[in-house]
CSV table of C-alpha atoms and ligand atoms in Angstrom, one decimal:
chain,number,residue,atom,x,y,z
A,23,MET,CA,91.6,92.0,128.8
A,24,THR,CA,91.9,95.8,128.4
A,25,ILE,CA,95.2,97.7,128.1
A,26,SER,CA,95.6,100.7,130.5
A,27,THR,CA,95.0,104.1,128.9
A,28,ASP,CA,98.5,105.1,129.6
A,29,ILE,CA,100.0,102.2,127.6
A,30,ALA,CA,97.3,102.4,124.9
A,31,ASN,CA,98.1,106.0,124.3
A,32,THR,CA,101.8,105.2,124.2
A,33,ILE,CA,101.6,102.6,121.5
A,34,ILE,CA,100.0,105.0,119.0
A,35,ASP,CA,102.1,108.0,120.0
A,36,PRO,CA,104.4,109.0,117.2
A,37,LYS,CA,106.7,110.6,119.8
A,38,ALA,CA,107.1,107.4,121.7
A,39,TYR,CA,108.5,105.8,118.5
A,40,ALA,CA,110.9,108.7,118.1
A,41,ASP,CA,112.0,108.2,121.7
A,42,GLY,CA,112.8,104.5,121.3
A,43,ASP,CA,113.0,103.4,125.0
A,44,ARG,CA,109.4,104.6,125.7
A,45,ILE,CA,107.9,102.4,123.0
A,46,ASP,CA,110.2,99.4,123.8
A,47,GLN,CA,109.2,99.5,127.5
A,48,ALA,CA,105.5,99.7,126.6
A,49,PHE,CA,105.7,96.6,124.4
A,50,ALA,CA,107.9,94.7,126.9
A,51,HIS,CA,105.2,95.4,129.5
A,52,LEU,CA,102.5,94.1,127.2
A,53,ARG,CA,104.4,91.0,126.2
A,54,ARG,CA,104.8,90.2,129.9
A,55,GLU,CA,101.4,91.3,131.2
A,56,ALA,CA,98.9,91.3,128.4
A,57,PRO,CA,100.3,89.9,125.1
A,58,LEU,CA,97.0,89.9,123.4
A,59,ALA,CA,94.6,92.6,124.7
A,60,VAL,CA,92.4,95.4,123.6
A,61,ALA,CA,93.6,99.0,123.5
A,62,GLN,CA,91.3,102.0,123.1
A,63,PRO,CA,93.5,105.1,123.0
A,64,ASP,CA,91.7,108.5,123.2
A,65,GLY,CA,89.7,109.1,119.9
A,66,PHE,CA,90.2,105.6,118.5
A,67,ASP,CA,87.9,102.6,118.0
A,68,PRO,CA,89.1,99.7,120.2
A,69,PHE,CA,91.6,97.3,118.6
A,70,TRP,CA,93.5,94.2,119.7
A,71,VAL,CA,97.3,94.6,120.1
A,72,VAL,CA,99.2,91.5,119.1
A,73,THR,CA,102.7,91.7,120.7
A,74,ARG,CA,104.0,88.1,120.6
A,75,HIS,CA,106.0,86.8,117.7
A,76,ALA,CA,104.0,83.5,117.6
A,77,ASP,CA,100.6,85.3,117.6
A,78,ILE,CA,101.7,87.7,114.8
A,79,LEU,CA,102.6,84.7,112.6
A,80,GLU,CA,99.3,83.0,113.5
A,81,VAL,CA,97.3,86.0,112.2
A,82,GLU,CA,99.4,86.5,109.1
A,83,ARG,CA,99.2,82.8,108.2
A,84,GLN,CA,95.4,83.0,108.0
A,85,ASN,CA,94.7,85.8,105.6
A,86,GLU,CA,91.1,84.7,104.8
A,87,LEU,CA,90.2,84.9,108.5
A,88,PHE,CA,92.1,88.1,109.1
A,89,HIS,CA,91.6,90.5,106.2
A,90,ASN,CA,93.6,93.5,105.2
A,91,GLY,CA,91.0,95.6,103.3
A,92,ASP,CA,87.9,95.6,105.4
A,93,ARG,CA,89.0,98.5,107.7
A,94,ALA,CA,91.9,100.9,107.7
A,95,THR,CA,95.3,99.1,107.3
A,96,VAL,CA,97.1,101.7,109.4
A,97,VAL,CA,95.8,102.6,112.9
A,98,THR,CA,93.7,105.8,112.6
A,99,THR,CA,91.4,107.8,114.8
A,100,ILE,CA,87.6,107.8,114.4
A,101,GLU,CA,87.3,111.2,112.8
A,102,PRO,CA,89.8,110.9,109.9
A,103,ASP,CA,88.5,107.4,109.2
A,104,LYS,CA,85.0,108.9,108.8
A,105,LYS,CA,86.4,111.7,106.6
A,106,VAL,CA,88.2,109.2,104.3
A,107,ARG,CA,85.0,107.0,104.0
A,108,GLU,CA,83.1,110.1,103.0
A,109,MET,CA,85.6,111.1,100.4
A,110,MET,CA,86.1,107.5,99.0
A,111,GLY,CA,82.5,106.5,98.6
A,112,GLY,CA,82.5,104.3,101.8
A,113,SER,CA,85.9,102.8,101.4
A,114,PRO,CA,88.2,103.2,104.4
A,115,HIS,CA,91.3,103.6,102.1
A,116,LEU,CA,92.6,106.6,100.2
A,117,VAL,CA,94.6,104.2,98.0
A,118,ARG,CA,94.1,100.6,96.9
A,119,SER,CA,97.5,98.9,96.7
A,120,LEU,CA,98.3,95.3,97.5
A,121,VAL,CA,98.2,96.2,101.2
A,122,GLN,CA,94.5,97.1,101.0
A,123,MET,CA,93.5,94.1,98.9
A,124,ASP,CA,92.4,90.6,99.8
A,125,ASN,CA,91.9,87.6,97.5
A,126,PRO,CA,91.1,87.1,94.7
A,127,ASP,CA,92.4,90.6,93.8
A,128,HIS,CA,95.4,90.5,96.0
A,129,PHE,CA,96.8,87.4,94.3
A,130,ALA,CA,96.1,88.7,90.8
A,131,TYR,CA,97.7,92.1,91.4
A,132,ARG,CA,100.7,90.8,93.2
A,133,LYS,CA,101.5,88.4,90.4
A,134,ILE,CA,102.1,91.4,88.0
A,135,THR,CA,105.4,92.4,89.7
A,136,GLN,CA,106.3,89.4,91.9
A,137,GLY,CA,108.4,87.6,89.3
A,138,ALA,CA,110.5,90.7,88.5
A,139,LEU,CA,111.4,91.0,92.2
A,140,LEU,CA,112.5,87.4,92.8
A,141,PRO,CA,116.2,86.9,93.5
A,142,GLN,CA,117.0,85.1,90.2
A,143,ASN,CA,115.6,88.1,88.2
A,144,LEU,CA,117.2,90.7,90.4
A,145,ARG,CA,120.6,89.2,89.8
A,146,ALA,CA,120.8,91.0,86.4
A,147,LEU,CA,120.6,94.4,88.3
A,148,GLU,CA,123.4,93.7,90.8
A,149,ALA,CA,126.2,95.2,88.7
A,150,ARG,CA,124.2,98.4,88.2
A,151,ILE,CA,123.3,98.6,91.9
A,152,ARG,CA,127.0,98.1,92.8
A,153,GLU,CA,127.9,101.1,90.6
A,154,ILE,CA,125.3,103.2,92.5
A,155,ALA,CA,126.6,102.0,95.9
A,156,ARG,CA,130.2,102.8,94.9
A,157,GLY,CA,129.1,106.3,93.9
A,158,PHE,CA,127.6,106.8,97.4
A,159,VAL,CA,130.7,105.4,99.1
A,160,ASP,CA,132.9,107.8,97.0
A,161,ARG,CA,130.6,110.7,98.0
A,162,MET,CA,130.9,109.7,101.7
A,163,ALA,CA,134.7,109.7,101.4
A,164,GLU,CA,134.5,113.2,99.8
A,165,HIS,CA,132.8,114.5,103.1
A,166,GLY,CA,136.2,113.9,104.8
A,167,ASP,CA,135.9,112.4,108.2
A,168,ARG,CA,132.3,113.5,109.2
A,169,CYS,CA,128.8,113.3,107.7
A,170,ASP,CA,125.2,112.7,108.6
A,171,PHE,CA,125.0,109.1,107.4
A,172,ALA,CA,121.2,109.2,107.4
A,173,ARG,CA,120.9,112.3,105.2
A,174,ASP,CA,124.0,111.9,103.1
A,175,VAL,CA,123.9,108.2,102.3
A,176,ALA,CA,121.1,106.1,103.8
A,177,PHE,CA,118.1,108.2,102.6
A,178,LEU,CA,119.5,108.7,99.1
A,179,TYR,CA,120.9,105.3,98.0
A,180,PRO,CA,117.8,103.1,98.3
A,181,LEU,CA,115.8,106.0,96.7
A,182,HIS,CA,118.1,105.9,93.7
A,183,VAL,CA,117.9,102.1,93.5
A,184,ILE,CA,114.1,101.8,93.6
A,185,MET,CA,113.6,104.7,91.2
A,186,GLU,CA,115.9,102.9,88.7
A,187,VAL,CA,113.9,99.7,89.2
A,188,LEU,CA,110.7,101.6,88.9
A,189,GLY,CA,111.8,103.7,86.0
A,190,VAL,CA,111.6,107.2,87.4
A,191,PRO,CA,114.3,109.5,86.1
A,192,GLU,CA,117.1,110.7,88.4
A,193,SER,CA,116.0,114.3,88.1
A,194,ASP,CA,112.7,113.5,89.8
A,195,GLU,CA,114.2,111.8,92.8
A,196,PRO,CA,114.2,114.8,95.1
A,197,ARG,CA,110.5,115.2,94.4
A,198,MET,CA,109.8,111.5,95.2
A,199,LEU,CA,111.9,111.7,98.4
A,200,LYS,CA,110.0,114.8,99.6
A,201,LEU,CA,106.6,113.3,98.8
A,202,THR,CA,107.5,110.0,100.6
A,203,GLN,CA,108.7,111.9,103.7
A,204,GLU,CA,105.6,114.1,103.7
A,205,LEU,CA,103.4,110.9,103.5
A,206,PHE,CA,105.2,108.8,106.2
A,207,GLY,CA,106.2,111.9,108.2
A,208,ASN,CA,102.8,113.5,108.3
A,209,ALA,CA,103.0,113.7,112.1
A,210,ASP,CA,106.5,115.2,112.1
A,211,PRO,CA,106.6,119.0,111.7
A,212,ASP,CA,110.2,118.7,110.3
A,213,LEU,CA,108.9,116.5,107.4
A,214,ASN,CA,105.2,117.1,106.8
A,215,ARG,CA,103.7,119.5,104.3
A,216,THR,CA,102.4,122.1,106.7
A,217,GLY,CA,105.6,122.3,108.9
A,218,LYS,CA,103.3,122.2,111.9
A,219,SER,CA,102.4,119.6,114.5
A,220,VAL,CA,99.2,118.0,113.2
A,221,THR,CA,96.6,118.7,115.9
A,222,ASP,CA,93.6,119.1,113.7
A,223,VAL,CA,92.1,115.9,112.2
A,224,GLY,CA,90.8,117.4,109.0
A,225,GLU,CA,94.1,119.1,108.4
A,226,GLY,CA,96.0,115.7,108.8
A,227,VAL,CA,93.8,113.9,106.3
A,228,ASP,CA,93.8,116.9,103.8
A,229,SER,CA,97.6,117.0,103.9
A,230,ILE,CA,97.9,113.3,103.3
A,231,GLN,CA,95.4,113.5,100.5
A,232,SER,CA,97.2,116.3,98.8
A,233,VAL,CA,100.4,114.3,98.9
A,234,VAL,CA,98.6,111.3,97.3
A,235,MET,CA,97.2,113.5,94.6
A,236,ASP,CA,100.6,114.8,93.8
A,237,PHE,CA,101.9,111.2,93.5
A,238,MET,CA,99.0,110.4,91.2
A,239,MET,CA,99.5,113.3,88.9
A,240,TYR,CA,103.1,112.3,88.5
A,241,PHE,CA,102.4,108.6,87.9
A,242,ASN,CA,99.6,109.3,85.5
A,243,ALA,CA,102.1,110.7,83.1
A,244,ILE,CA,104.4,107.7,83.6
A,245,THR,CA,101.5,105.3,82.8
A,246,GLU,CA,100.8,107.1,79.5
A,247,ASP,CA,104.5,107.0,78.6
A,248,ARG,CA,105.0,103.3,79.4
A,249,ARG,CA,101.9,102.3,77.5
A,250,ALA,CA,103.3,104.0,74.4
A,251,ASN,CA,107.0,103.2,75.0
A,252,PRO,CA,107.3,100.0,77.1
A,253,ARG,CA,110.7,99.5,78.8
A,254,ASP,CA,112.4,97.1,81.1
A,255,ASP,CA,111.1,98.5,84.4
A,256,LEU,CA,108.4,98.0,87.0
A,257,ALA,CA,106.4,101.0,85.7
A,258,THR,CA,106.0,99.2,82.4
A,259,LEU,CA,104.7,96.1,84.2
A,260,ILE,CA,102.2,98.2,86.1
A,261,ALA,CA,101.1,100.4,83.2
A,262,ASN,CA,100.5,97.3,81.0
A,263,GLY,CA,99.4,94.8,83.7
A,264,LYS,CA,96.1,93.0,83.0
A,265,ILE,CA,93.6,91.6,85.6
A,266,ASN,CA,91.3,89.0,84.1
A,267,GLY,CA,92.3,90.2,80.6
A,268,GLU,CA,91.4,93.9,81.4
A,269,PRO,CA,93.8,96.8,82.2
A,270,MET,CA,94.0,97.4,85.9
A,271,GLY,CA,91.8,100.1,87.4
A,272,HIS,CA,93.2,103.6,87.6
A,273,LEU,CA,93.1,103.8,91.4
A,274,GLU,CA,94.8,100.4,91.6
A,275,ALA,CA,97.5,101.3,89.1
A,276,MET,CA,98.3,104.6,90.9
A,277,SER,CA,98.3,102.9,94.2
A,278,TYR,CA,100.7,100.3,92.9
A,279,TYR,CA,103.2,102.9,91.9
A,280,ILE,CA,102.8,104.8,95.2
A,281,ILE,CA,103.5,101.7,97.3
A,282,ALA,CA,106.5,100.7,95.2
A,283,ALA,CA,107.8,104.3,95.3
A,284,THR,CA,107.4,104.8,99.0
A,285,ALA,CA,107.7,101.4,100.7
A,286,GLY,CA,110.6,100.8,98.3
A,287,HIS,CA,113.0,103.1,99.9
A,288,ASP,CA,112.0,104.6,103.2
A,289,THR,CA,112.1,101.2,104.9
A,290,THR,CA,115.5,100.3,103.5
A,291,SER,CA,116.9,103.8,104.3
A,292,SER,CA,115.8,103.5,107.9
A,293,THR,CA,117.3,100.1,108.2
A,294,THR,CA,120.6,101.2,106.7
A,295,ALA,CA,120.8,104.3,108.9
A,296,GLY,CA,119.9,102.3,112.0
A,297,ALA,CA,122.5,99.7,111.1
A,298,LEU,CA,125.3,102.2,111.0
A,299,TRP,CA,124.1,103.8,114.2
A,300,ALA,CA,124.2,100.4,115.9
A,301,LEU,CA,127.7,99.6,114.5
A,302,ALA,CA,129.0,103.0,115.7
A,303,GLU,CA,127.7,102.2,119.2
A,304,ASN,CA,129.0,98.7,119.1
A,305,PRO,CA,132.6,98.7,117.9
A,306,ASP,CA,133.0,95.0,118.7
A,307,GLN,CA,130.2,94.2,116.1
A,308,PHE,CA,131.8,96.6,113.6
A,309,ALA,CA,135.2,94.8,114.1
A,310,LYS,CA,133.6,91.4,113.6
A,311,VAL,CA,132.1,92.3,110.2
A,312,LYS,CA,135.3,94.1,109.2
A,313,ALA,CA,137.3,91.0,110.0
A,314,ASP,CA,134.8,88.7,108.3
A,315,PRO,CA,132.7,90.1,105.5
A,316,SER,CA,130.8,86.8,105.3
A,317,LEU,CA,128.9,88.2,108.3
A,318,ILE,CA,127.3,90.9,106.1
A,319,PRO,CA,124.1,88.9,105.5
A,320,GLY,CA,123.9,88.5,109.3
A,321,LEU,CA,124.4,92.2,109.8
A,322,ILE,CA,121.5,92.8,107.4
A,323,GLU,CA,119.0,90.5,109.1
A,324,GLU,CA,120.0,91.9,112.5
A,325,SER,CA,119.6,95.5,111.4
A,326,ILE,CA,116.2,94.8,109.9
A,327,ARG,CA,115.2,93.2,113.2
A,328,TRP,CA,116.8,96.0,115.2
A,329,VAL,CA,115.2,98.9,113.3
A,330,THR,CA,111.9,97.2,112.3
A,331,PRO,CA,111.0,100.2,110.1
A,332,VAL,CA,107.3,99.1,109.6
A,333,LYS,CA,105.8,99.6,113.1
A,334,HIS,CA,102.5,97.9,112.4
A,335,PHE,CA,99.8,96.9,110.0
A,336,MET,CA,96.1,96.3,110.9
A,337,ARG,CA,93.9,93.3,110.1
A,338,THR,CA,90.2,92.7,110.6
A,339,ALA,CA,88.6,89.4,111.7
A,340,THR,CA,86.1,88.1,109.0
A,341,ALA,CA,84.6,85.6,111.5
A,342,ASP,CA,84.7,84.9,115.3
A,343,ALA,CA,88.1,83.4,116.1
A,344,GLU,CA,90.4,82.3,118.9
A,345,LEU,CA,93.9,83.6,119.1
A,346,GLY,CA,96.4,83.3,121.8
A,347,GLY,CA,93.7,82.1,124.2
A,348,GLN,CA,91.5,85.1,123.6
A,349,LYS,CA,88.2,85.2,121.7
A,350,ILE,CA,88.2,87.6,118.8
A,351,ALA,CA,84.8,88.6,117.4
A,352,LYS,CA,84.0,89.1,113.7
A,353,GLY,CA,84.7,92.7,112.7
A,354,ASP,CA,87.4,93.2,115.4
A,355,TRP,CA,90.3,95.3,114.4
A,356,ILE,CA,93.8,94.0,115.1
A,357,MET,CA,97.2,95.6,115.3
A,358,LEU,CA,100.2,93.5,114.4
A,359,SER,CA,103.2,95.0,116.3
A,360,TYR,CA,106.3,94.0,114.4
A,361,PRO,CA,108.8,95.9,116.7
A,362,SER,CA,107.3,94.0,119.6
A,363,GLY,CA,107.5,90.6,117.8
A,364,ASN,CA,111.1,91.4,117.0
A,365,ARG,CA,112.0,91.9,120.7
A,366,ASP,CA,110.1,88.9,121.9
A,367,GLU,CA,112.1,87.3,124.7
A,368,ALA,CA,110.6,83.9,123.9
A,369,VAL,CA,112.2,83.9,120.4
A,370,PHE,CA,115.3,86.1,120.6
A,371,GLU,CA,118.0,85.7,123.2
A,372,ASP,CA,119.0,89.1,124.6
A,373,PRO,CA,116.6,90.8,122.2
A,374,PHE,CA,117.9,94.3,123.2
A,375,THR,CA,121.4,93.4,122.1
A,376,PHE,CA,122.6,94.1,118.6
A,377,ARG,CA,124.4,90.9,117.3
A,378,VAL,CA,125.6,90.6,113.8
A,379,ASP,CA,126.0,86.8,114.2
A,380,ARG,CA,122.6,86.1,115.6
A,381,THR,CA,121.4,82.7,114.4
A,382,PRO,CA,118.7,81.9,113.8
A,383,ASN,CA,117.2,85.3,113.2
A,384,LYS,CA,113.5,84.7,112.3
A,385,HIS,CA,112.4,88.3,112.6
A,386,VAL,CA,108.9,89.4,111.4
A,387,ALA,CA,110.0,92.8,110.0
A,388,PHE,CA,109.0,91.8,106.5
A,389,GLY,CA,105.7,90.4,107.8
A,390,TYR,CA,104.7,86.9,106.8
A,391,GLY,CA,102.2,84.9,104.7
A,392,ALA,CA,100.3,86.2,101.6
A,393,HIS,CA,101.3,89.9,102.1
A,394,ILE,CA,105.0,89.2,103.0
A,395,CYS,CA,107.1,92.1,101.7
A,396,LEU,CA,107.2,92.0,98.0
A,397,GLY,CA,110.5,93.9,98.0
A,398,GLN,CA,112.4,91.8,100.6
A,399,HIS,CA,114.9,90.3,98.1
A,400,LEU,CA,115.6,93.7,96.6
A,401,ALA,CA,116.0,95.3,100.0
A,402,ARG,CA,118.5,92.5,101.1
A,403,MET,CA,120.4,92.7,97.9
A,404,GLU,CA,120.9,96.5,97.8
A,405,MET,CA,121.9,96.5,101.5
A,406,ARG,CA,124.4,93.7,100.9
A,407,VAL,CA,126.0,95.5,98.0
A,408,LEU,CA,126.3,98.7,100.0
A,409,TRP,CA,127.8,97.0,103.0
A,410,GLU,CA,130.3,95.1,100.8
A,411,GLU,CA,131.4,98.4,99.2
A,412,LEU,CA,131.5,100.3,102.4
A,413,PHE,CA,133.3,97.7,104.6
A,414,ALA,CA,136.0,97.5,101.9
A,415,ARG,CA,136.9,101.1,102.7
A,416,LEU,CA,135.6,102.0,106.1
A,417,ASP,CA,138.2,101.5,108.9
A,418,HIS,CA,136.5,103.2,111.8
A,419,VAL,CA,133.2,104.8,112.7
A,420,GLU,CA,131.8,106.5,115.8
A,421,LEU,CA,128.9,108.8,116.7
A,422,ASP,CA,129.5,112.5,116.4
A,423,GLY,CA,126.5,113.7,118.4
A,424,ALA,CA,123.2,112.3,119.3
A,425,PRO,CA,121.2,110.6,116.4
A,426,THR,CA,117.4,111.4,116.2
A,427,ARG,CA,114.4,109.4,115.0
A,428,MET,CA,111.4,110.4,112.9
A,429,VAL,CA,108.1,111.2,114.8
A,430,ALA,CA,105.8,108.6,113.3
A,431,ASN,CA,103.9,105.5,114.3
A,432,PHE,CA,103.7,103.6,111.0
A,433,VAL,CA,106.9,103.6,108.9
A,434,CYS,CA,109.9,105.3,110.5
A,435,GLY,CA,113.4,105.1,111.7
A,436,PRO,CA,116.4,107.4,112.2
A,437,LYS,CA,116.2,111.0,111.0
A,438,SER,CA,119.8,112.0,111.6
A,439,VAL,CA,122.9,109.8,112.3
A,440,PRO,CA,125.9,112.1,112.7
A,441,ILE,CA,129.2,110.2,112.5
A,442,ARG,CA,132.9,110.6,112.4
A,443,PHE,CA,134.8,108.0,110.4
A,444,LYS,CA,138.0,106.9,108.8
A,445,MET,CA,138.1,105.6,105.2
A,446,HIS,CA,140.8,104.6,102.9
B,16,LIG,C1,104.8,94.9,102.3
B,16,LIG,C2,108.5,95.7,105.4
B,16,LIG,C3,111.3,97.0,101.6
B,16,LIG,C4,107.5,96.8,98.7
B,16,LIG,C5,105.6,95.0,103.5
B,16,LIG,C6,105.1,94.6,104.8
B,16,LIG,C7,106.2,94.8,105.6
B,16,LIG,C8,107.3,95.3,104.9
B,16,LIG,C9,106.2,94.6,107.1
B,16,LIG,C10,103.8,94.1,105.1
B,16,LIG,C11,103.8,92.6,105.2
B,16,LIG,C12,102.6,91.9,105.7
B,16,LIG,O1,101.5,92.5,105.7
B,16,LIG,O2,102.7,90.7,106.1
B,16,LIG,C13,109.6,96.1,104.6
B,16,LIG,C14,110.9,96.3,105.1
B,16,LIG,C15,111.7,96.7,104.1
B,16,LIG,C16,110.9,96.7,102.9
B,16,LIG,C17,111.3,96.1,106.6
B,16,LIG,C18,113.2,97.0,104.0
B,16,LIG,C19,114.1,96.7,105.0
B,16,LIG,C20,110.6,97.0,100.5
B,16,LIG,C21,111.0,97.3,99.2
B,16,LIG,C22,110.0,97.3,98.4
B,16,LIG,C23,108.8,96.9,99.2
B,16,LIG,C24,112.5,97.6,98.8
B,16,LIG,C25,110.0,97.6,96.9
B,16,LIG,C26,109.4,97.0,95.9
B,16,LIG,C27,106.4,96.3,99.4
B,16,LIG,C28,105.1,96.0,98.9
B,16,LIG,C29,104.4,95.5,100.0
B,16,LIG,C30,105.2,95.4,101.1
B,16,LIG,C31,104.7,96.3,97.5
B,16,LIG,C32,102.9,95.0,99.9
B,16,LIG,C33,102.8,93.5,99.7
B,16,LIG,C34,101.4,92.9,99.8
B,16,LIG,O3,100.6,93.5,100.5
B,16,LIG,O4,101.2,91.9,99.1
B,16,LIG,N1,106.9,95.4,103.5
B,16,LIG,N2,109.6,96.3,103.3
B,16,LIG,N3,109.2,96.8,100.5
B,16,LIG,N4,106.5,95.9,100.8
B,16,LIG,FE1,108.1,96.0,102.0
């Protein structure tokens, strides 16, 4: 089955994600009419679009049959894909992080940082993270009764946390924020490097590549430092990590830092900003959490489902397969639509309603299987600590103008969330 050109063009349109309703309607239509079908938007190779929760899990469960690294892991048009392969000696990837790897490499590289990011090892960081959260709550109070929660709190707090965990000094945080926004906001003229709508293919790849180069230059220096002066941080684990007894490759090490430094805050920032937006629009939900802070973990899961900041990842079939009643051929490219899975009516009652006490809440926003988000426990912990600190002082919140979203089709969420609030 083939998806209509109109819908196919919508699901890759960065502006449709910024609009919100437009993308929700496109996916609702697909779940109803064509839950597993082929899209071929203008300028793209065809790809399957997986929109049902059950089918997303089915693909993610079988990571030998559905590979990450064989083709681009993020949907991309034919021309930039060609350009990247020319630049990278045939590889479809500009970086080689965990996301682009399959076994045996994926397992070996993931093991290097996985232990440090488990809940029992993160516990030691909680007191420090609470101190950071309190600092942001104090700063919010200093704004008086109005602020842009996205820009003034949500973008900065997870950035500060991941940079401490990674080992990047505070003075370099603005640079990391800018580079991350340029990378994920490449299609957004407010955020990208050129300040223009990206219309030219070559320009788009060049600007992403120059951002990647800047990241690499920065982390090269960090690697040298941590080899000479090991510390208790993720950068030290990456700089000194060994694969089969050998130091990890340069591209792999650089890519490891980049994914931790980018995936490690933009996603959590979007979720935090989107949560406050939803609470401001749903005073009954705000009142529930205020009256019973034991609902904070529920608020967190619901806001991750609600925002779903990672909009998709791609997989490639390594053999002919059957999925959701369709025949997939070896080499087919497959889009896992996390926002669609998280609004699947077959799994979530009233999926378009924000409910802090939704149970169960088996969202797929962190993915599933071998590649499931490495930072999920850190993300949950830092959000819990922030909400505990904020709810202890925040008495009222409402929107103070219309929030906006980033223009992007990969990792994105709110860009601005103006609020009026009362704190004590
Ligand atoms: C992978 C979402 C926070 C690091 C992923 C994936 C998703 C995701 C959907 C792909 C999973 C898959 O392919 O099955 C999120 C969301 C977050 C978040 C929604 C916050 C609400 C973080 C944080 C870190 C992080 C704080 C910091 C360390 C990573 C890494 C991977 C990853 C390294 C690649 C894992 C692999 O391929 O093995 N994340 N993430 N993420 N995430 Fe997160």
